[in-house]
PDB file of C-alpha atoms in Angstrom:
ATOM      1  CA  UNK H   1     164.643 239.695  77.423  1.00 43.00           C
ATOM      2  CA  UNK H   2     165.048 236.680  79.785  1.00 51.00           C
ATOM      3  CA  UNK H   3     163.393 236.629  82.824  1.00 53.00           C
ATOM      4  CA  UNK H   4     160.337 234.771  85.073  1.00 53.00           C
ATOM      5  CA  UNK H   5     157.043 235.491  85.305  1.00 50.00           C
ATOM      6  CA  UNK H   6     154.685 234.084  87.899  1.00 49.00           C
ATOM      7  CA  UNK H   7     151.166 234.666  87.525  1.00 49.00           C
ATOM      8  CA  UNK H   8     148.107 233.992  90.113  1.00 48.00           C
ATOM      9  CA  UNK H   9     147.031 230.795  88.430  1.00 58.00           C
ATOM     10  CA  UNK H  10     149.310 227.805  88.645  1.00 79.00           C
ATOM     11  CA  UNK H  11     152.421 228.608  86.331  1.00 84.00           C
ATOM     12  CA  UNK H  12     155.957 229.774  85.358  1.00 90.00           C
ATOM     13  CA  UNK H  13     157.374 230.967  82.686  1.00 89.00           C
ATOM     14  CA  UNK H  14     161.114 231.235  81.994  1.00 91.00           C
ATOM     15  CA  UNK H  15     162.470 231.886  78.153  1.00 92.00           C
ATOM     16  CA  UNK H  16     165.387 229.638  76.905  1.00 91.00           C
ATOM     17  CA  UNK H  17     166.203 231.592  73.789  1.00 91.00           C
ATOM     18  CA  UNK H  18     164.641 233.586  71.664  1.00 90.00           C
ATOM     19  CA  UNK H  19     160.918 232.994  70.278  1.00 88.00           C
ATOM     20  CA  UNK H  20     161.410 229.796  72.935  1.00 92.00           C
ATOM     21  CA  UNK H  21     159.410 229.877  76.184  1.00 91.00           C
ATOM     22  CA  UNK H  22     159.772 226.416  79.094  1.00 92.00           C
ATOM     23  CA  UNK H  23     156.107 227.172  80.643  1.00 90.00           C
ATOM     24  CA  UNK H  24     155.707 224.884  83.972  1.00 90.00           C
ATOM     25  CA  UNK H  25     152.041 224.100  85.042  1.00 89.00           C
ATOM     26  CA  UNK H  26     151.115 222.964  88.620  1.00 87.00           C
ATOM     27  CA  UNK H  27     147.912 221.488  88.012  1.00 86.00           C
ATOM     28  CA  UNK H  28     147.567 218.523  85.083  1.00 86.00           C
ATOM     29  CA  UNK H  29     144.006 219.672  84.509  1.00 87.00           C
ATOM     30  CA  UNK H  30     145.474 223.115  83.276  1.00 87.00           C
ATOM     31  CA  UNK H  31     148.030 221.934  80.569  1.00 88.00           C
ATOM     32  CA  UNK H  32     145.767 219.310  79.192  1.00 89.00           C
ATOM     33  CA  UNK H  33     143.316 222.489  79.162  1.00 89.00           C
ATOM     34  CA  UNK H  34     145.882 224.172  77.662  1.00 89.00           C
ATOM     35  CA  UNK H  35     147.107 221.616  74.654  1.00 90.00           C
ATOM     36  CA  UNK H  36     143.278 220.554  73.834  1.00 90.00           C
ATOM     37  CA  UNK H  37     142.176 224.283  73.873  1.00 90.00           C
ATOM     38  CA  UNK H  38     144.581 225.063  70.412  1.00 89.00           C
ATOM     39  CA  UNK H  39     145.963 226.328  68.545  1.00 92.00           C
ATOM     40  CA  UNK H  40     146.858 229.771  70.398  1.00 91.00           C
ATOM     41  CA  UNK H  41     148.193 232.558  68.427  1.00 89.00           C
ATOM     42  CA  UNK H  42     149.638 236.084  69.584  1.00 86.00           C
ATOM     43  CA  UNK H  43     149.994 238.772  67.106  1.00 84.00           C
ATOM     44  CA  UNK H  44     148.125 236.548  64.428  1.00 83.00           C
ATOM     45  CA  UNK H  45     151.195 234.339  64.660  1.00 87.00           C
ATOM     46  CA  UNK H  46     151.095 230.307  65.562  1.00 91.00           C
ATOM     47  CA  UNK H  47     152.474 229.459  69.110  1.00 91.00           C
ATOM     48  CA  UNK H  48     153.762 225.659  68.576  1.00 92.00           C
ATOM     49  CA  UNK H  49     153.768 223.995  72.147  1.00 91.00           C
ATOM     50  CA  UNK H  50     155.033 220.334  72.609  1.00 90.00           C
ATOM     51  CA  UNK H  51     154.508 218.515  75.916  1.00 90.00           C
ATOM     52  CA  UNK H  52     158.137 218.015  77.670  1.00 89.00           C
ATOM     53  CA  UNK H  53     159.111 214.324  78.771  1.00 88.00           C
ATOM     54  CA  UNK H  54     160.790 213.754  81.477  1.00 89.00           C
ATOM     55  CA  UNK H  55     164.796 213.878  80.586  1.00 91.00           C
ATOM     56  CA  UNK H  56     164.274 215.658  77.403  1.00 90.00           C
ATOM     57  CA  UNK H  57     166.433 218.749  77.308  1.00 92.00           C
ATOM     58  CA  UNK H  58     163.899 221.512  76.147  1.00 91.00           C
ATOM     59  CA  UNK H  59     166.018 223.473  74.101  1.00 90.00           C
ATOM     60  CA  UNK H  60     166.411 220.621  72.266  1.00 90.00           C
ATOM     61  CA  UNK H  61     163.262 219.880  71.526  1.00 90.00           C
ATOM     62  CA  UNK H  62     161.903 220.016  68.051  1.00 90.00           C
ATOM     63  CA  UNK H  63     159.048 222.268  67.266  1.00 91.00           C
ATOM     64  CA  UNK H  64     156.913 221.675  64.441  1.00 91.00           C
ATOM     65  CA  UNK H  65     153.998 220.094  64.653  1.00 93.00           C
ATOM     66  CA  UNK H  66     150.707 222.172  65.959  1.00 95.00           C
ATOM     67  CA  UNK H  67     146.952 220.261  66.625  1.00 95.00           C
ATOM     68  CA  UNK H  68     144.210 221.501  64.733  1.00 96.00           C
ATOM     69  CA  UNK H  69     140.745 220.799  64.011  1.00 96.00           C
ATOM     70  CA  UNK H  70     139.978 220.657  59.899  1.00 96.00           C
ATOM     71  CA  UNK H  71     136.964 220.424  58.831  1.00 96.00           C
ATOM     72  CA  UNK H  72     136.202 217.669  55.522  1.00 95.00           C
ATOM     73  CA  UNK H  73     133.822 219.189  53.181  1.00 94.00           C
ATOM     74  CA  UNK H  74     132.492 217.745  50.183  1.00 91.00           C
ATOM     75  CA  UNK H  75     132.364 214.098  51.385  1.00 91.00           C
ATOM     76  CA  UNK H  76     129.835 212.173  48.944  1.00 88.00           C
ATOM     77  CA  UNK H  77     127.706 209.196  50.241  1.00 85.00           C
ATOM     78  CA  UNK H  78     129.130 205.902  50.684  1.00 84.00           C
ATOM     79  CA  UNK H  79     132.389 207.280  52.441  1.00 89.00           C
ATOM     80  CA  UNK H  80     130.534 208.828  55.206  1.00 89.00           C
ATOM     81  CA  UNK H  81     132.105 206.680  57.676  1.00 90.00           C
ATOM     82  CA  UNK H  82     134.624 206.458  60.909  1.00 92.00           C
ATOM     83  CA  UNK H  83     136.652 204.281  59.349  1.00 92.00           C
ATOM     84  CA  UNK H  84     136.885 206.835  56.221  1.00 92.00           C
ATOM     85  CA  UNK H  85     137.214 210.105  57.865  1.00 94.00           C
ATOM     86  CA  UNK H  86     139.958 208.661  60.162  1.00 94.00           C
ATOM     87  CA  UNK H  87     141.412 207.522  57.137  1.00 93.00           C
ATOM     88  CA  UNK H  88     141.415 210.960  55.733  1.00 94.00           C
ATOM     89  CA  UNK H  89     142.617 212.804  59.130  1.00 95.00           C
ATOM     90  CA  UNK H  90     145.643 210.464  58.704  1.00 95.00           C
ATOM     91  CA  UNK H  91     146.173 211.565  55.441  1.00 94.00           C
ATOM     92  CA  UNK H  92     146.152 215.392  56.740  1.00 95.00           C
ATOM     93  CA  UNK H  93     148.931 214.592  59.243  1.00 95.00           C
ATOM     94  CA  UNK H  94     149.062 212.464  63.208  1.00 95.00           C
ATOM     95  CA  UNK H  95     145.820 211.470  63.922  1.00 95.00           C
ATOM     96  CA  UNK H  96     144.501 212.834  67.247  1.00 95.00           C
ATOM     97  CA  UNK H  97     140.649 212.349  67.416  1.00 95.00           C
ATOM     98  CA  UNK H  98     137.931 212.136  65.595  1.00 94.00           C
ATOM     99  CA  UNK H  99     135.137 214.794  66.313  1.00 93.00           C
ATOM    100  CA  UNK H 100     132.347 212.668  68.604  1.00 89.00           C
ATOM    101  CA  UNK H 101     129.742 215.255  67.118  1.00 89.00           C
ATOM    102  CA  UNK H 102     130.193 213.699  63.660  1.00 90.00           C
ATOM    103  CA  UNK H 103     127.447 210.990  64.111  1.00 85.00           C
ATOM    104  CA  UNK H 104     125.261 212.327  66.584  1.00 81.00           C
ATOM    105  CA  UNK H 105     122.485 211.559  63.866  1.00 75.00           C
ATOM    106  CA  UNK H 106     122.455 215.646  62.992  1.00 73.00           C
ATOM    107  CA  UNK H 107     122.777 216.732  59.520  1.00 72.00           C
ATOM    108  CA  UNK H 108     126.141 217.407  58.312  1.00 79.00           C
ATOM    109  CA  UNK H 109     127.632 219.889  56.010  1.00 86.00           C
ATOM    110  CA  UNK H 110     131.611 218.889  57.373  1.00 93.00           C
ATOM    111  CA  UNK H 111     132.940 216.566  59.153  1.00 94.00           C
ATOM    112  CA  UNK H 112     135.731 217.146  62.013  1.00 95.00           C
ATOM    113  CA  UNK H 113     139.153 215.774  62.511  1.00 96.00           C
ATOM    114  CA  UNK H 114     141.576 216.733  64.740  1.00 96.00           C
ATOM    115  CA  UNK H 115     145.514 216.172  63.794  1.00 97.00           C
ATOM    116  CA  UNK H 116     148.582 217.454  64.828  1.00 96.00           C
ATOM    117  CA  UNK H 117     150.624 218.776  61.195  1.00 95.00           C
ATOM    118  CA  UNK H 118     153.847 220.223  60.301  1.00 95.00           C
ATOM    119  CA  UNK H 119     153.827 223.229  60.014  1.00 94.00           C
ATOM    120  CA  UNK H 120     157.134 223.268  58.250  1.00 92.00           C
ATOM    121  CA  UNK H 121     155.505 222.204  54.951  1.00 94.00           C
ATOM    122  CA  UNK H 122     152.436 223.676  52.892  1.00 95.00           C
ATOM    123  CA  UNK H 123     149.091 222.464  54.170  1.00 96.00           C
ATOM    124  CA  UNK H 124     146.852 220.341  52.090  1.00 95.00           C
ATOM    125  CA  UNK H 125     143.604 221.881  50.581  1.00 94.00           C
ATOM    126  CA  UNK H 126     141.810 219.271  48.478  1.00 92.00           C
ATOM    127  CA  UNK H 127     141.860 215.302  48.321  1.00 92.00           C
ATOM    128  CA  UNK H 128     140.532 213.065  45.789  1.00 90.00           C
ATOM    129  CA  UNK H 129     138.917 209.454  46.054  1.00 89.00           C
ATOM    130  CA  UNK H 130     138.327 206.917  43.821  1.00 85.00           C
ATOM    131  CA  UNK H 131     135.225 205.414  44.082  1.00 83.00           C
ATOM    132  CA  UNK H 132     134.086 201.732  42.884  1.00 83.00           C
ATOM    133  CA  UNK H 133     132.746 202.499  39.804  1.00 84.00           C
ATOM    134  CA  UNK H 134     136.115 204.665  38.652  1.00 85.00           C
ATOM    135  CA  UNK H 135     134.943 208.033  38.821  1.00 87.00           C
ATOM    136  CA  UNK H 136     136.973 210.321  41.494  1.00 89.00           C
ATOM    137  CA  UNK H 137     135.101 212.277  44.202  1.00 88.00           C
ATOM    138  CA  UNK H 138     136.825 215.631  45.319  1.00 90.00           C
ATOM    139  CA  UNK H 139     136.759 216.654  49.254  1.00 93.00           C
ATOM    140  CA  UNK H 140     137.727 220.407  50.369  1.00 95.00           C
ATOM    141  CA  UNK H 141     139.575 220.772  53.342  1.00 96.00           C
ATOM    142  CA  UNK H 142     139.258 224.267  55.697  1.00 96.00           C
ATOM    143  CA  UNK H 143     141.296 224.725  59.218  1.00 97.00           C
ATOM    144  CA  UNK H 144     139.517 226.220  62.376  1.00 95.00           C
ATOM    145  CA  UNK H 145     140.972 229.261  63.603  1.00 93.00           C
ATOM    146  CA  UNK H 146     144.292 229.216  61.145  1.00 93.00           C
ATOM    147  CA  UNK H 147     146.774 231.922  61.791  1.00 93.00           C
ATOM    148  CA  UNK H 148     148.864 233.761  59.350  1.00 91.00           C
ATOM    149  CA  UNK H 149     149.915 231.714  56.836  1.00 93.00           C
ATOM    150  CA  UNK H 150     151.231 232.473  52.957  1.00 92.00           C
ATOM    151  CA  UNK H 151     148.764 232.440  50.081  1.00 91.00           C
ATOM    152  CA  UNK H 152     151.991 231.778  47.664  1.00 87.00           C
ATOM    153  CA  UNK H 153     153.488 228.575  49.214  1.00 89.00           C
ATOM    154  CA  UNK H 154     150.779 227.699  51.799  1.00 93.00           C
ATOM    155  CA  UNK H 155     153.335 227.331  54.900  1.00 93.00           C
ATOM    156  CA  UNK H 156     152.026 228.575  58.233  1.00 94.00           C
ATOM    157  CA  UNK H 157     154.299 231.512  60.014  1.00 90.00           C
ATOM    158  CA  UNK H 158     154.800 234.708  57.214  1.00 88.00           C
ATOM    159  CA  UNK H 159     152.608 236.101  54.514  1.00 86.00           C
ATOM    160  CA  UNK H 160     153.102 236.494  50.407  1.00 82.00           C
ATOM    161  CA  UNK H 161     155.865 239.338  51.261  1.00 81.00           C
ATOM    162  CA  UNK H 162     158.005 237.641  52.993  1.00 81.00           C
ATOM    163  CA  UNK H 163     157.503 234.230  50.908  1.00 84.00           C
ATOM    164  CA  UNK H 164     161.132 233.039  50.498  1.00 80.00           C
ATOM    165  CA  UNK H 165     160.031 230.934  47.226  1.00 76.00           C
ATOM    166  CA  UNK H 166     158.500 234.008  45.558  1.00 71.00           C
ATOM    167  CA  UNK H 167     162.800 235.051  44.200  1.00 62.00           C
ATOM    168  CA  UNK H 168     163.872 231.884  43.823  1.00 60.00           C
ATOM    169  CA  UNK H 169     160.494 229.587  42.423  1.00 58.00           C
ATOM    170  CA  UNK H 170     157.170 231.530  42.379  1.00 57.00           C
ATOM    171  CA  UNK H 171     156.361 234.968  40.423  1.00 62.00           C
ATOM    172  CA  UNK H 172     155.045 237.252  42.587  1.00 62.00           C
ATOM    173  CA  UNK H 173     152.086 238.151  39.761  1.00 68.00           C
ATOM    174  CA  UNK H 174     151.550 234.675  39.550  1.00 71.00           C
ATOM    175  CA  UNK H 175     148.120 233.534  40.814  1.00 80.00           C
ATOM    176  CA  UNK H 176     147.995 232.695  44.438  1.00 85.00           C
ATOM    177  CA  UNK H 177     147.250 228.791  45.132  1.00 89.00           C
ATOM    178  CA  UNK H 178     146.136 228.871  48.812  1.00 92.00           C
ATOM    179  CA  UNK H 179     143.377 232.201  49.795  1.00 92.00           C
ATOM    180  CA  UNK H 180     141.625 233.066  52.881  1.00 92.00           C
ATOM    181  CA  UNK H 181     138.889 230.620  52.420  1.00 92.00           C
ATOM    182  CA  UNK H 182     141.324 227.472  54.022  1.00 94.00           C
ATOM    183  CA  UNK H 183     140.908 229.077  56.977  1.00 92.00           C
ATOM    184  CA  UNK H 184     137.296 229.212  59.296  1.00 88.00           C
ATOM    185  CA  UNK H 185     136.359 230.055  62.659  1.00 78.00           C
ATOM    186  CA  UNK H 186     135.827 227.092  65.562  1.00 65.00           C
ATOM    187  CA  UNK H 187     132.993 225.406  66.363  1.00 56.00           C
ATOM    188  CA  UNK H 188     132.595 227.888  69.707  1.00 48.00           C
ATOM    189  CA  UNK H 189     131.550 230.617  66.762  1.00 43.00           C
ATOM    190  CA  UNK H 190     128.677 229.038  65.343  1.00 47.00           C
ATOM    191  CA  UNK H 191     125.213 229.195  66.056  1.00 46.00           C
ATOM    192  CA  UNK H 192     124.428 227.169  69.382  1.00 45.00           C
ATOM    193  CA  UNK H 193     121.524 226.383  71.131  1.00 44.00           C
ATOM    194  CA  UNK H 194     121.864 229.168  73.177  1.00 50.00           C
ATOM    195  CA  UNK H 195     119.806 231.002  70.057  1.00 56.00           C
ATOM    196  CA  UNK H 196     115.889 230.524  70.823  1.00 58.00           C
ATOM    197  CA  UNK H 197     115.380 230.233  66.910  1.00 57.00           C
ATOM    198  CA  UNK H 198     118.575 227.901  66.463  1.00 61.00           C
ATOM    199  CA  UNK H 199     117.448 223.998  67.341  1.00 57.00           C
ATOM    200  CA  UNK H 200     120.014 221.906  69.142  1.00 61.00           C
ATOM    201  CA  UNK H 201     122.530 219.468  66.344  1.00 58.00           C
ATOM    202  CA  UNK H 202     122.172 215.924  67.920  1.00 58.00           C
ATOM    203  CA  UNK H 203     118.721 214.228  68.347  1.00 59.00           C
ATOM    204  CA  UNK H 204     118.885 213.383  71.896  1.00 62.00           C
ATOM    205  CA  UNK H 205     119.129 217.682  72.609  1.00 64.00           C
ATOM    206  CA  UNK H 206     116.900 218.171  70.239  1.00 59.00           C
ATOM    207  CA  UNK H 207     113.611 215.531  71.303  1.00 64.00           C
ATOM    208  CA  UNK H 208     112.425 218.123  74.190  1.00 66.00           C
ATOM    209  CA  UNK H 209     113.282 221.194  71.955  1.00 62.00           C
ATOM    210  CA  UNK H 210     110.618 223.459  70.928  1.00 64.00           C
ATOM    211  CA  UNK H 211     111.289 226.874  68.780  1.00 57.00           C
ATOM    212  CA  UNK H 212     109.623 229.977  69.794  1.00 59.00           C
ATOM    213  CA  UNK H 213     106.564 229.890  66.986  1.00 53.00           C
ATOM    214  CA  UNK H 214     105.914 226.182  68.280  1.00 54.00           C
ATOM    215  CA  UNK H 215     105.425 227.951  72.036  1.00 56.00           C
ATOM    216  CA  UNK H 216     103.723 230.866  70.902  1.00 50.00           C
ATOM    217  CA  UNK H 217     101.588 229.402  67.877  1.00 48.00           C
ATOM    218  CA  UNK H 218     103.248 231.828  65.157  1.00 42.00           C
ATOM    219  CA  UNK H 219     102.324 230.657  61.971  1.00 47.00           C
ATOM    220  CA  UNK H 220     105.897 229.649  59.906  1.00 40.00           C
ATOM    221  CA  UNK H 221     104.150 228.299  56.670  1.00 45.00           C
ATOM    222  CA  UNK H 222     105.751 228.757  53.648  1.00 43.00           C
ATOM    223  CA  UNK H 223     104.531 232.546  51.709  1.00 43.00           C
ATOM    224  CA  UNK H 224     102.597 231.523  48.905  1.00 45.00           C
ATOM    225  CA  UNK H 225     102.092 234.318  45.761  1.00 44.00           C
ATOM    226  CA  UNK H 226     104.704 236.187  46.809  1.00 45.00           C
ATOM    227  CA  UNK H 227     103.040 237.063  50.265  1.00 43.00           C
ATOM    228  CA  UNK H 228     105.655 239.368  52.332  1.00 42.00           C
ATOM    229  CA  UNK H 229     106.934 238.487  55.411  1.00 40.00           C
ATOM    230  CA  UNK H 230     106.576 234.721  55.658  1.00 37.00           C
ATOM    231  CA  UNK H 231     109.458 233.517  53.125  1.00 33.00           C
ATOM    232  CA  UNK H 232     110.734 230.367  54.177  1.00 34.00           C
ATOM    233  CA  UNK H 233     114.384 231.043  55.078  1.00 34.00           C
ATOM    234  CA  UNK H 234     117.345 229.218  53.144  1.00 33.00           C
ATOM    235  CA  UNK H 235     121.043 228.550  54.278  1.00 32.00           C
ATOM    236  CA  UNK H 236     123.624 227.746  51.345  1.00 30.00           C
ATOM    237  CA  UNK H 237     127.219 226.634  51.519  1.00 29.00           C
ATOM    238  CA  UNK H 238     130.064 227.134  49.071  1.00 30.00           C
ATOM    239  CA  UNK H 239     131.998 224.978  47.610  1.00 31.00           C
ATOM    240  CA  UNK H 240     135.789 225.228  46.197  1.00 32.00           C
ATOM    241  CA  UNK H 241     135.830 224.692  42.325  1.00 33.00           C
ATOM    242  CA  UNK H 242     137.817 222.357  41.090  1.00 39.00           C
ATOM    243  CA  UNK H 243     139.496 222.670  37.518  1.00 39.00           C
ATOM    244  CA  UNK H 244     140.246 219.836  35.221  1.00 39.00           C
ATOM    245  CA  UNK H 245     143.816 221.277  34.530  1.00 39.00           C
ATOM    246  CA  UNK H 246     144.913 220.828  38.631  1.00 49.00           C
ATOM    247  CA  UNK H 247     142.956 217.417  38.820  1.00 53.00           C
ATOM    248  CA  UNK H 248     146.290 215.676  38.720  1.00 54.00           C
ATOM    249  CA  UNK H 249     148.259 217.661  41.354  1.00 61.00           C
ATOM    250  CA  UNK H 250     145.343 217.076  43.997  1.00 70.00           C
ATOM    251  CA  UNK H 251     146.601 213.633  46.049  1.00 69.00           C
ATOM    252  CA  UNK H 252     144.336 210.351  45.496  1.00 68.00           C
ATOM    253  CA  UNK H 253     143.469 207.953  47.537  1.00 63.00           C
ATOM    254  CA  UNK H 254     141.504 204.662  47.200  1.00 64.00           C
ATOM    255  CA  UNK H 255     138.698 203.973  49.136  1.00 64.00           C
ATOM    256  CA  UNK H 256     136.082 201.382  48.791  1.00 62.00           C
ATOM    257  CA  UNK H 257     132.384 203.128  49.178  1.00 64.00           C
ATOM    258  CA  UNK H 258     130.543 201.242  51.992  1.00 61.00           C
ATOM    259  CA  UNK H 259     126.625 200.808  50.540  1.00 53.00           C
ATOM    260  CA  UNK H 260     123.912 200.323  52.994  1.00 45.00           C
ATOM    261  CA  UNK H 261     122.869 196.644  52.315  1.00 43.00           C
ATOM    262  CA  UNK H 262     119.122 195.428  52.601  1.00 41.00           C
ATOM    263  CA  UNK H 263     117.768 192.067  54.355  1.00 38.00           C
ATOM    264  CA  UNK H 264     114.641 190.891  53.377  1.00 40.00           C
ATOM    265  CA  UNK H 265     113.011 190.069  56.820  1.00 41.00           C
ATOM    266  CA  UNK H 266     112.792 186.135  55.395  1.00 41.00           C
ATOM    267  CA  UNK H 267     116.085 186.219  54.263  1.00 42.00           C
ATOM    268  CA  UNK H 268     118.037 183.115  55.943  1.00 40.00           C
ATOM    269  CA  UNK H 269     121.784 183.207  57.255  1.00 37.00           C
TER     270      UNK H 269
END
């Protein structure tokens, strides 16, 4: 149903057609709070929200493309670069940014690139490069806070059910390509500094950083002969499998790996 709605804090809303909203803000800090905060969902489902230009008619705007923030798994040494990883969020869809955490000097598992894709076509789970020597590293891709999308075709915006390509194309018995693990939560969601026991990621946070056994004096040595209570503890991370069969369906690119070079301190230019 059509129809305004002013809230208390600095915007209208007015619907143009259906499952299309023109949302006015008063305040610039607010919509760029708004855009950089995504992407929203209500009722699991993606809200796609484009910034209107001036003179653009907005029901003729084209709605699309959504921001989010994938993480790059898997990245072996020697591509562990800006120049790579922007490379790669290209790849994924519009560049935005590059996450400013990613070389901080803290120890990485991921690294985070933000990009605005279409949501109109299946999103991209694995990448390969080709490294100097021939051999082709494979790199996992997983999307913060993904809403509903379809484990059959991989498109954002309706589940296996209601998969249009599942009569036509795919057999509904047929194994499912895309799963829940493409999805993860944000980076608001895991562990912060905030946690006594949980030390800060960068090395500038974490130089006046102690932990509470360093206060207190608790002894945190490894158990030794299967002592009780002292096991050191262990964090893992899992990794997508990749089988020779699909090798050639996931996209390539070539990279050249950028090795650390040594000087000899009487080396001459």
């Amino acid at each position: 149903m059509a129809g305004v709605w002013r809230p208390t804090f600095g915007l209208t809303m007015r619907q143009l057609q259906p499952h299309r909203f023109l949302i006015r803000f008063y305040n610039e800090l607010d919509i760029d709070r708004v855009l950089a905060g995504g992407p929203w969902t209500f009722g699991q489902c993606l809200l796609v929200m484009q910034r209107l230009e001036p003179g653009v008619d907005p029901e003729l705007v084209v709605l699309q493309q959504a921001e989010f923030w994938v993480q790059i798994h898997s990245l072996p040494v020697g591509f562990r670069s800006e120049v790579v990883v922007s490379v790669i969020g290209s790849f994924l869809g519009t560049m935005i940014c590059i996450d400013e955490k990613n070389w901080d000097g803290s120890m990485r598992l991921f690294y985070r690139v933000r990009v605005a894709i279409d949501v109109s076509r299946p999103l991209k789970k694995h990448m390969k490069l080709k490294k100097d020597n021939g051999t082709w590293a494979f790199i996992d891709f997983c999307y913060e806070r993904l809403p509903k999308f379809c484990f059959m075709c991989g498109v954002i915006g309706h589940g296996d059910q209601y998969c249009p390509k599942i009569t036509n194309v795919l057999d509904r018995k047929a194994e499912k390509p895309f799963g829940a693990w493409l999805g993860v939560g944000g980076r608001r969601s895991m562990p912060s500094s905030g946690q006594r026991w949980v030390a800060p990621e960068s090395n500038t946070e974490r130089e006046g950083w102690k932990s509470p056994a360093m206060e207190v004096g608790v002894d945190v040595t490894p158990a030794e002969n299967g002592e009780k209570g002292k096991q050191p503890l262990v964090l893992s991370t899992a990794l997508v499998s990749h089988s020779d069969a699909h090798h050639s369906q996931i996209p390539a690119v070539v990279l050249s790996e950028q090795k650390r070079k040594r000087i000899d301190e009487g080396a001459v230019e």
